[in-house]
PDB file of C-alpha atoms in Angstrom:
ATOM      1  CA  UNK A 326       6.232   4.019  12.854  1.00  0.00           C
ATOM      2  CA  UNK A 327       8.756   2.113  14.939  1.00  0.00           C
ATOM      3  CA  UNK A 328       9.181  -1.916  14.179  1.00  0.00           C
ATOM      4  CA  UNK A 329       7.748  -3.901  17.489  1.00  0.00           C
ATOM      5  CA  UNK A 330      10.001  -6.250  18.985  1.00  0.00           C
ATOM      6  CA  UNK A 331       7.310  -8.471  20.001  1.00  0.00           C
ATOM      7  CA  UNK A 332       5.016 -10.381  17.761  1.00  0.00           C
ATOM      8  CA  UNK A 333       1.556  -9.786  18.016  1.00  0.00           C
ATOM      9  CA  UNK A 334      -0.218 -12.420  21.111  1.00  0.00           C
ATOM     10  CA  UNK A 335      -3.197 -14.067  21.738  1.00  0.00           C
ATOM     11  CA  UNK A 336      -4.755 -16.555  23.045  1.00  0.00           C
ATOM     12  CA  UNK A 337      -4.838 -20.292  21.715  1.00  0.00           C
ATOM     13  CA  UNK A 338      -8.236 -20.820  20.190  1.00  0.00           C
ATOM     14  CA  UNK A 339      -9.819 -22.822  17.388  1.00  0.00           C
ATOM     15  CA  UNK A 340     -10.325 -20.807  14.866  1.00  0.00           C
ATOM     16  CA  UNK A 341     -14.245 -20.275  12.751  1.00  0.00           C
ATOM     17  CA  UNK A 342     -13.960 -23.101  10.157  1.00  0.00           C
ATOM     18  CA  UNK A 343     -16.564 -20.636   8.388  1.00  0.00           C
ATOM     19  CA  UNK A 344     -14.306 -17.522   8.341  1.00  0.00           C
ATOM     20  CA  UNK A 345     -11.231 -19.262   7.697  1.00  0.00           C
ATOM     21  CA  UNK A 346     -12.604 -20.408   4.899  1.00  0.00           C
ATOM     22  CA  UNK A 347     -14.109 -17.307   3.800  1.00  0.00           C
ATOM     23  CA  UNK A 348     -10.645 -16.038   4.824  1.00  0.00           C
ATOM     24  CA  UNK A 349      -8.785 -17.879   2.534  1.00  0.00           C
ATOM     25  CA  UNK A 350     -10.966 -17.845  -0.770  1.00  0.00           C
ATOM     26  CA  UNK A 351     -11.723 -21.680  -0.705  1.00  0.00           C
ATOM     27  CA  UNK A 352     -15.885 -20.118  -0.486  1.00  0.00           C
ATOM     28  CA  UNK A 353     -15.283 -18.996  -3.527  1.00  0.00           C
ATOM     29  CA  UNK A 354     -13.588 -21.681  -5.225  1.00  0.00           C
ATOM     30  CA  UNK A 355     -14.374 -24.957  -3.580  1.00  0.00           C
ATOM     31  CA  UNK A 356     -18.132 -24.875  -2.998  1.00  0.00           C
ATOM     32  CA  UNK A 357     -20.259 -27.563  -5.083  1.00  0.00           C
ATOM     33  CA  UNK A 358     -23.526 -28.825  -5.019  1.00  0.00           C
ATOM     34  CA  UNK A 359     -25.635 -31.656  -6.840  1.00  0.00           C
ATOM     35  CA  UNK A 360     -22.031 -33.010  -8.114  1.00  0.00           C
ATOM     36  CA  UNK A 361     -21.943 -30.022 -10.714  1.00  0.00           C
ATOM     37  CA  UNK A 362     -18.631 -27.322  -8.860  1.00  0.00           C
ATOM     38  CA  UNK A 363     -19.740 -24.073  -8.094  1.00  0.00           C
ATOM     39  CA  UNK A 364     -17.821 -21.588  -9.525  1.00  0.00           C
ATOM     40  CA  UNK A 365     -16.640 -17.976  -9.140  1.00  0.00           C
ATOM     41  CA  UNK A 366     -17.946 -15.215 -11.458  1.00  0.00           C
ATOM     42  CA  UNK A 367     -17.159 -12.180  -9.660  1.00  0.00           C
ATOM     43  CA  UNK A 368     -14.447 -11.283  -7.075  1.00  0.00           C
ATOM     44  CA  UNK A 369     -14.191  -7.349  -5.358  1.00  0.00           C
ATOM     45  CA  UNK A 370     -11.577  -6.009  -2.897  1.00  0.00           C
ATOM     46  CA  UNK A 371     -11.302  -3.199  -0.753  1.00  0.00           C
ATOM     47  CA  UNK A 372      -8.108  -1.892   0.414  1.00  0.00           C
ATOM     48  CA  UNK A 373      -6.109  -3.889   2.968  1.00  0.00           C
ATOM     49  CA  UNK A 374      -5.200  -1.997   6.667  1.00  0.00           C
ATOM     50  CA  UNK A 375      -2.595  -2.853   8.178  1.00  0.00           C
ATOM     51  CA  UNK A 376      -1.781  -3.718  12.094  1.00  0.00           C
ATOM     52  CA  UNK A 377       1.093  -4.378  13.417  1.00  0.00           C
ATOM     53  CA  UNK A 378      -0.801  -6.373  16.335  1.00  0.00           C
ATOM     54  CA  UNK A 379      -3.862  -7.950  17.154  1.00  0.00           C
ATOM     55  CA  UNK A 380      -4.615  -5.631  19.757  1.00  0.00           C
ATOM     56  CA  UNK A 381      -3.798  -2.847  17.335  1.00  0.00           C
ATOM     57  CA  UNK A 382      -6.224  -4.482  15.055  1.00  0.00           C
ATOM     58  CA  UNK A 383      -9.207  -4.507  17.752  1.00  0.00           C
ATOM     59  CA  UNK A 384      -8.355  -1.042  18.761  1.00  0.00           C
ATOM     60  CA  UNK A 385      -9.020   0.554  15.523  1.00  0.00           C
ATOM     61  CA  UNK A 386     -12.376  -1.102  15.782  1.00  0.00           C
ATOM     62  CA  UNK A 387     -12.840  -1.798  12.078  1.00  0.00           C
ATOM     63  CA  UNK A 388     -12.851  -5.646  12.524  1.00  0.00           C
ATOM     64  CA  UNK A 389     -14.188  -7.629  15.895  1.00  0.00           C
ATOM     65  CA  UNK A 390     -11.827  -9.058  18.236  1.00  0.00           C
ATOM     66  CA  UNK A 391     -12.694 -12.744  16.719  1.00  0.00           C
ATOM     67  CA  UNK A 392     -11.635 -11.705  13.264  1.00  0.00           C
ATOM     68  CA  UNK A 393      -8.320  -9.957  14.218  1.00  0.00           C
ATOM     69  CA  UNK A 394      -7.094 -13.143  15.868  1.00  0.00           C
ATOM     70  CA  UNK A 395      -8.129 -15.277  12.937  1.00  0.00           C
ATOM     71  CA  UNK A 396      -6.664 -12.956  10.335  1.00  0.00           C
ATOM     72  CA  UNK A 397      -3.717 -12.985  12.334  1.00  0.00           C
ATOM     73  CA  UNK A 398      -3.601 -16.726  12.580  1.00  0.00           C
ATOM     74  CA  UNK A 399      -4.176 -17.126   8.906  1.00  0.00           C
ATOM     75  CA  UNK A 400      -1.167 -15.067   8.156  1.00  0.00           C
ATOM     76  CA  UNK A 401       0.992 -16.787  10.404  1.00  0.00           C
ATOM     77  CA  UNK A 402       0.078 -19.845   8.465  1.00  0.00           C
ATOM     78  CA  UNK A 403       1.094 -18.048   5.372  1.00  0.00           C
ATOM     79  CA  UNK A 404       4.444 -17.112   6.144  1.00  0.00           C
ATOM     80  CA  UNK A 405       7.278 -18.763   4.630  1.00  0.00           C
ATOM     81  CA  UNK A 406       9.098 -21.848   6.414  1.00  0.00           C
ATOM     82  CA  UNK A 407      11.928 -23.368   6.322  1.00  0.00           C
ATOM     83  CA  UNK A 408      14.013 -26.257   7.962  1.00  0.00           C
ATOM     84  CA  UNK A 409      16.926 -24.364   8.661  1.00  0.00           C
ATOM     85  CA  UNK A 410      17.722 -20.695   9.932  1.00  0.00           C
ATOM     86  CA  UNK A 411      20.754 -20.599   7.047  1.00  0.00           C
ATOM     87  CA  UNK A 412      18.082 -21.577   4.436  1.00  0.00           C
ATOM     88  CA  UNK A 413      15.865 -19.028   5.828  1.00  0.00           C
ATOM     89  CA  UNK A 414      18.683 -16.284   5.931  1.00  0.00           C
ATOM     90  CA  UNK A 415      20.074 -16.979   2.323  1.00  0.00           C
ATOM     91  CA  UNK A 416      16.191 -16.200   1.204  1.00  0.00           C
ATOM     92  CA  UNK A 417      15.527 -13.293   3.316  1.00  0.00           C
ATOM     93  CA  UNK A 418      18.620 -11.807   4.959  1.00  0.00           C
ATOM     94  CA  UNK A 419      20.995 -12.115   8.086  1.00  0.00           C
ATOM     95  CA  UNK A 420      19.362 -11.541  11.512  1.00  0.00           C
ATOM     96  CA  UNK A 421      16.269 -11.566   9.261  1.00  0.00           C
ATOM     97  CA  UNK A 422      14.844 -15.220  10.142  1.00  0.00           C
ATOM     98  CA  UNK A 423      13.282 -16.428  13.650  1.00  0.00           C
ATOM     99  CA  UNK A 424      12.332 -19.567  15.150  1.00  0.00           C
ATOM    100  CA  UNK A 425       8.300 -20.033  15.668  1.00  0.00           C
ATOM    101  CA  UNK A 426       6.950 -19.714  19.335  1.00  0.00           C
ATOM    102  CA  UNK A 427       4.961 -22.244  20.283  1.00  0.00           C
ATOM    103  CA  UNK A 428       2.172 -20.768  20.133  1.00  0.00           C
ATOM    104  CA  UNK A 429       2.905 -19.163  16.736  1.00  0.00           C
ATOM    105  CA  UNK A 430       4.087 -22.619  15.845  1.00  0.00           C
ATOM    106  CA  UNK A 431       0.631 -24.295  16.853  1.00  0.00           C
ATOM    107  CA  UNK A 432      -1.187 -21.432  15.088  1.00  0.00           C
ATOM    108  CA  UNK A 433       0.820 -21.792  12.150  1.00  0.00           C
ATOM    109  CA  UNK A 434       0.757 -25.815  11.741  1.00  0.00           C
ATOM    110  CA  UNK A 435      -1.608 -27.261  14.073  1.00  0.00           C
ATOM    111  CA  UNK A 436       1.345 -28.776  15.702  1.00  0.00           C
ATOM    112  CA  UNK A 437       2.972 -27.558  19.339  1.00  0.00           C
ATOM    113  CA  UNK A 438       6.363 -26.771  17.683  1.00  0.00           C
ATOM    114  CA  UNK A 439       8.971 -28.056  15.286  1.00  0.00           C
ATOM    115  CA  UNK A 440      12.621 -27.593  14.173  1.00  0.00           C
ATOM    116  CA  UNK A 441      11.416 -24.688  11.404  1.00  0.00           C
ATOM    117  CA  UNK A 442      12.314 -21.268  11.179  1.00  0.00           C
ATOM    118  CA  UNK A 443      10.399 -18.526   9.068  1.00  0.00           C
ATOM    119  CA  UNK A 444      11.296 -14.435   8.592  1.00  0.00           C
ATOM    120  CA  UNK A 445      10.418 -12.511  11.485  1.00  0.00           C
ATOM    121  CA  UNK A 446       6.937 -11.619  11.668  1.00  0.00           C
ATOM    122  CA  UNK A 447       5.644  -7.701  12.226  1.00  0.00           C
ATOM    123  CA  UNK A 448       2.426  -7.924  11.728  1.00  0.00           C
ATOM    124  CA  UNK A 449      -0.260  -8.503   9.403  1.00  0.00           C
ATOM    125  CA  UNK A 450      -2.713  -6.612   6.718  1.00  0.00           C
ATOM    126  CA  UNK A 451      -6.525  -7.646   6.495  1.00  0.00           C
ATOM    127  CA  UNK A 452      -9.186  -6.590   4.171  1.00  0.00           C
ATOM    128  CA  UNK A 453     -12.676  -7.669   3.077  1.00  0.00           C
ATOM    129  CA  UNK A 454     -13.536  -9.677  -0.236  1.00  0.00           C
ATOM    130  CA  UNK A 455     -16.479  -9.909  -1.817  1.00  0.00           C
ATOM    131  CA  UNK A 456     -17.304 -13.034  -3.918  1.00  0.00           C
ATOM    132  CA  UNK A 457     -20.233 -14.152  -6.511  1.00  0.00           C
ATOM    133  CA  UNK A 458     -20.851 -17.515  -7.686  1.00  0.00           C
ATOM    134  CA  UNK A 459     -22.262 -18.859 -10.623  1.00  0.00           C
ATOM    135  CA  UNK A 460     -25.455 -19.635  -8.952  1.00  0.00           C
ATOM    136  CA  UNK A 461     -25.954 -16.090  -8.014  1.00  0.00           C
ATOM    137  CA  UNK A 462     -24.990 -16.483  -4.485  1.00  0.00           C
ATOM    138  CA  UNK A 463     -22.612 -14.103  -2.697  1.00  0.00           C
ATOM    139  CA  UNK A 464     -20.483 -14.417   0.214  1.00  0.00           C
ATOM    140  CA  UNK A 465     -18.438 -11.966   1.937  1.00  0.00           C
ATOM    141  CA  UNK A 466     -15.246 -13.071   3.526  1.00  0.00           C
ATOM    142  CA  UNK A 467     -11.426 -11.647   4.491  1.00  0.00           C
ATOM    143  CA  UNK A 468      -8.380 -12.199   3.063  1.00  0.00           C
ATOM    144  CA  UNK A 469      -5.107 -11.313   4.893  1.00  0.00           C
ATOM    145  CA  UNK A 470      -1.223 -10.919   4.053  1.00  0.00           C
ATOM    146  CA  UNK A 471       1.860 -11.457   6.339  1.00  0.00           C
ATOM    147  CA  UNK A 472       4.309  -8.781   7.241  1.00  0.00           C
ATOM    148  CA  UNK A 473       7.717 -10.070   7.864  1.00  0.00           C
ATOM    149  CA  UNK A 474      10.978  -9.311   7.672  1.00  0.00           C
ATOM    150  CA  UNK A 475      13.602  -9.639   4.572  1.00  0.00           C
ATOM    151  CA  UNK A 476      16.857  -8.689   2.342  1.00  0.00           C
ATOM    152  CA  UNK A 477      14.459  -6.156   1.079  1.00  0.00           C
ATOM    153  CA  UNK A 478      12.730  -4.184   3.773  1.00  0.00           C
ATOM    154  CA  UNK A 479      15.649  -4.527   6.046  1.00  0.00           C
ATOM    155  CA  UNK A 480      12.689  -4.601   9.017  1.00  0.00           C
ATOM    156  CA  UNK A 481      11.183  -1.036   7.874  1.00  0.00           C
ATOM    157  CA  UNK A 482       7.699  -1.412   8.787  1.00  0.00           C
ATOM    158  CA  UNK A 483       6.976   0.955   5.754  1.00  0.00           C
ATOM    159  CA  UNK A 484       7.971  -1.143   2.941  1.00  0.00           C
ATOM    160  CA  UNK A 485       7.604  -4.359   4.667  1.00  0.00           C
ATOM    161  CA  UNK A 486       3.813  -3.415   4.351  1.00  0.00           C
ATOM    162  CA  UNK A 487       4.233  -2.067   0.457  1.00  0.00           C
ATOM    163  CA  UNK A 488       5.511  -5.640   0.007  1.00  0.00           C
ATOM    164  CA  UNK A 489       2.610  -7.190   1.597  1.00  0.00           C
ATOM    165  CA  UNK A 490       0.154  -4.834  -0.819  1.00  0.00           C
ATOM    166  CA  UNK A 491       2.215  -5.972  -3.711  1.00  0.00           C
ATOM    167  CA  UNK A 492       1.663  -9.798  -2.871  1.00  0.00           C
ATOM    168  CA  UNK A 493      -2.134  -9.304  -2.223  1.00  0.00           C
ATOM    169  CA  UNK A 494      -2.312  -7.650  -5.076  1.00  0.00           C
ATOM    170  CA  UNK A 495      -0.916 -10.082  -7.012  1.00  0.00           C
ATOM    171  CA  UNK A 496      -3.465 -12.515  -5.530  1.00  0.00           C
ATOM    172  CA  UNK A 497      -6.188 -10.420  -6.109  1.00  0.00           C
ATOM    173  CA  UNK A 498      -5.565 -10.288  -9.943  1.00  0.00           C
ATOM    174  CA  UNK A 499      -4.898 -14.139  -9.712  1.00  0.00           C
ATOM    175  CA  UNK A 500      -8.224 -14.163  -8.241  1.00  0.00           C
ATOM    176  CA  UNK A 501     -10.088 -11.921 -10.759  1.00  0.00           C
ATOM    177  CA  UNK A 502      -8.566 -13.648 -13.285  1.00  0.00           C
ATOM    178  CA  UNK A 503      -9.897 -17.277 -12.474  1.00  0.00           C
ATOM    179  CA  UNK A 504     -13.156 -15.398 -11.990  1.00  0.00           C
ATOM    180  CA  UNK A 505     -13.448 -14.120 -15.458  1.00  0.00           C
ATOM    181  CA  UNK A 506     -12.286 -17.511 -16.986  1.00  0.00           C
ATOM    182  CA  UNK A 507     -15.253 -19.447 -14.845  1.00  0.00           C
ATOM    183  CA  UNK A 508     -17.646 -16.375 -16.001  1.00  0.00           C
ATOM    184  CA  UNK A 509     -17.192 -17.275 -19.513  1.00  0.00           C
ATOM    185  CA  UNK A 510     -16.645 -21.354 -19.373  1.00  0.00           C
ATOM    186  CA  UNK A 511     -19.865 -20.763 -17.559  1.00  0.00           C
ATOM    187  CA  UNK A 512     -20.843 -18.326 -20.382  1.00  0.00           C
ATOM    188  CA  UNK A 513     -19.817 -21.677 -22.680  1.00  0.00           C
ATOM    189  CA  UNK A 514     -21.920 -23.945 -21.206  1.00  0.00           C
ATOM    190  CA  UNK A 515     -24.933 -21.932 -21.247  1.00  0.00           C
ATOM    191  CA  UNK A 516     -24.624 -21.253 -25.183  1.00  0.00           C
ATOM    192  CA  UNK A 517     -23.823 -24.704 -25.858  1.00  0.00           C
ATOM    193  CA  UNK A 518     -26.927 -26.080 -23.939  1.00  0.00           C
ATOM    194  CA  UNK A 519     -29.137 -23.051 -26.315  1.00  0.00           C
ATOM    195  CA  UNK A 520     -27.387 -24.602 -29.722  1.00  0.00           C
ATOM    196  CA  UNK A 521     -28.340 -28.050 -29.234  1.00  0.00           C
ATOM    197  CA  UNK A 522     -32.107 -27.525 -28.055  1.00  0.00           C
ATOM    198  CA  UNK A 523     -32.072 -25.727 -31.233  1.00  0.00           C
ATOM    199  CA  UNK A 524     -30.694 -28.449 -33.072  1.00  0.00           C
ATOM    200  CA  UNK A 525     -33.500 -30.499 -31.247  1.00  0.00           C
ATOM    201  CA  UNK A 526     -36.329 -28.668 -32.796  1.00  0.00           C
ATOM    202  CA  UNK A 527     -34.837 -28.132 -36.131  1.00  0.00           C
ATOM    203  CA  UNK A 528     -34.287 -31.719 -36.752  1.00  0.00           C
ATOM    204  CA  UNK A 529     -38.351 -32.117 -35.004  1.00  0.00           C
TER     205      UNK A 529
END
């Protein structure tokens, strides 16, 4: 598959606080109630697709037009930045780096543009996550992964994307990995609470 010389477009719009949150994990991390955190037990994946637009994305009618053009401007906020194009190209390659569009800049910062530079963007991979907390609620969200340009890929759509799969799956097992630890501190707590109501009676 060919390597687009246009970034994916869309139209300015404020994105789902709900989904973006969803999108980026904070559901499962960040949610509290009745001052006591709640925390993730449980985190599944399914495997990411990748688009190399949004209107590629809506097209293979697997997500809705809305969550294409978030996923896409969550990714663009996850792509690396940098103040200059040399300290962009010393990470990443020469020809390799590009400065933002506006409207990838306002996308990616909130702000209408700015003297940063990131690798060139060519596309973006989206999948579904699945999330359950310690209070037994669930909440289904996506996650998403840049595909840019660097030293390695050389712009080969092919194993820009096997880099992308290697970085979400690094997050994924990141993920996973908090989840078990808040599955047994909650684990923990729950024994700890049993041993001294037993304490209670015995000393009744």
């Amino acid at each position: 598959m060919s390597t687009p010389d246009n970034t994916p477009h869309l139209p300015r719009r404020k994105r789902s606080a709900r989904l973006s949150l969803a999108m980026m994990g904070a559901s499962a991390f960040g949610l509290s109630a009745c001052g006591q955190p709640e925390q993730t037990t449980d985190v599944s994946f399914d495997s990411p697709r990748s688009y190399q637009s949004v209107d590629e994305c809506v097209a293979a009618n697997v997500y809705t037009q809305s969550a294409c053009e978030d996923a896409y401007a969550s990714s663009l906020e996850q792509v690396p930045r940098y103040t200059s194009i040399e300290q962009c190209e010393a990470e990443h390659g020469e020809g390799a780096c590009v400065a933002p569009t506006e409207e990838q800049a306002q996308m990616a910062t909130g702000g209408s543009g700015g003297s940063w530079f990131m690798p060139a963007l060519m596309g973006y991979m989206v999948g579904n996550m699945m999330s359950r907390t310690s209070r037994g609620a669930t909440s289904q969200g996506l996650y998403q992964e840049p595909v840019y340009r660097n030293r390695q890929n050389q712009g080969n759509w092919n194993a820009a994307t096997n880099q992308a799969s290697q970085r979400i799956s690094q997050r994924q097992q990141t993920m996973r990995n908090q989840a078990t630890q808040n599955r047994q501190a909650t684990s923990q707590r729950s024994g700890f609470g049993s041993r001294s109501s037993a304490r209670g009676g015995w000393g009744s």
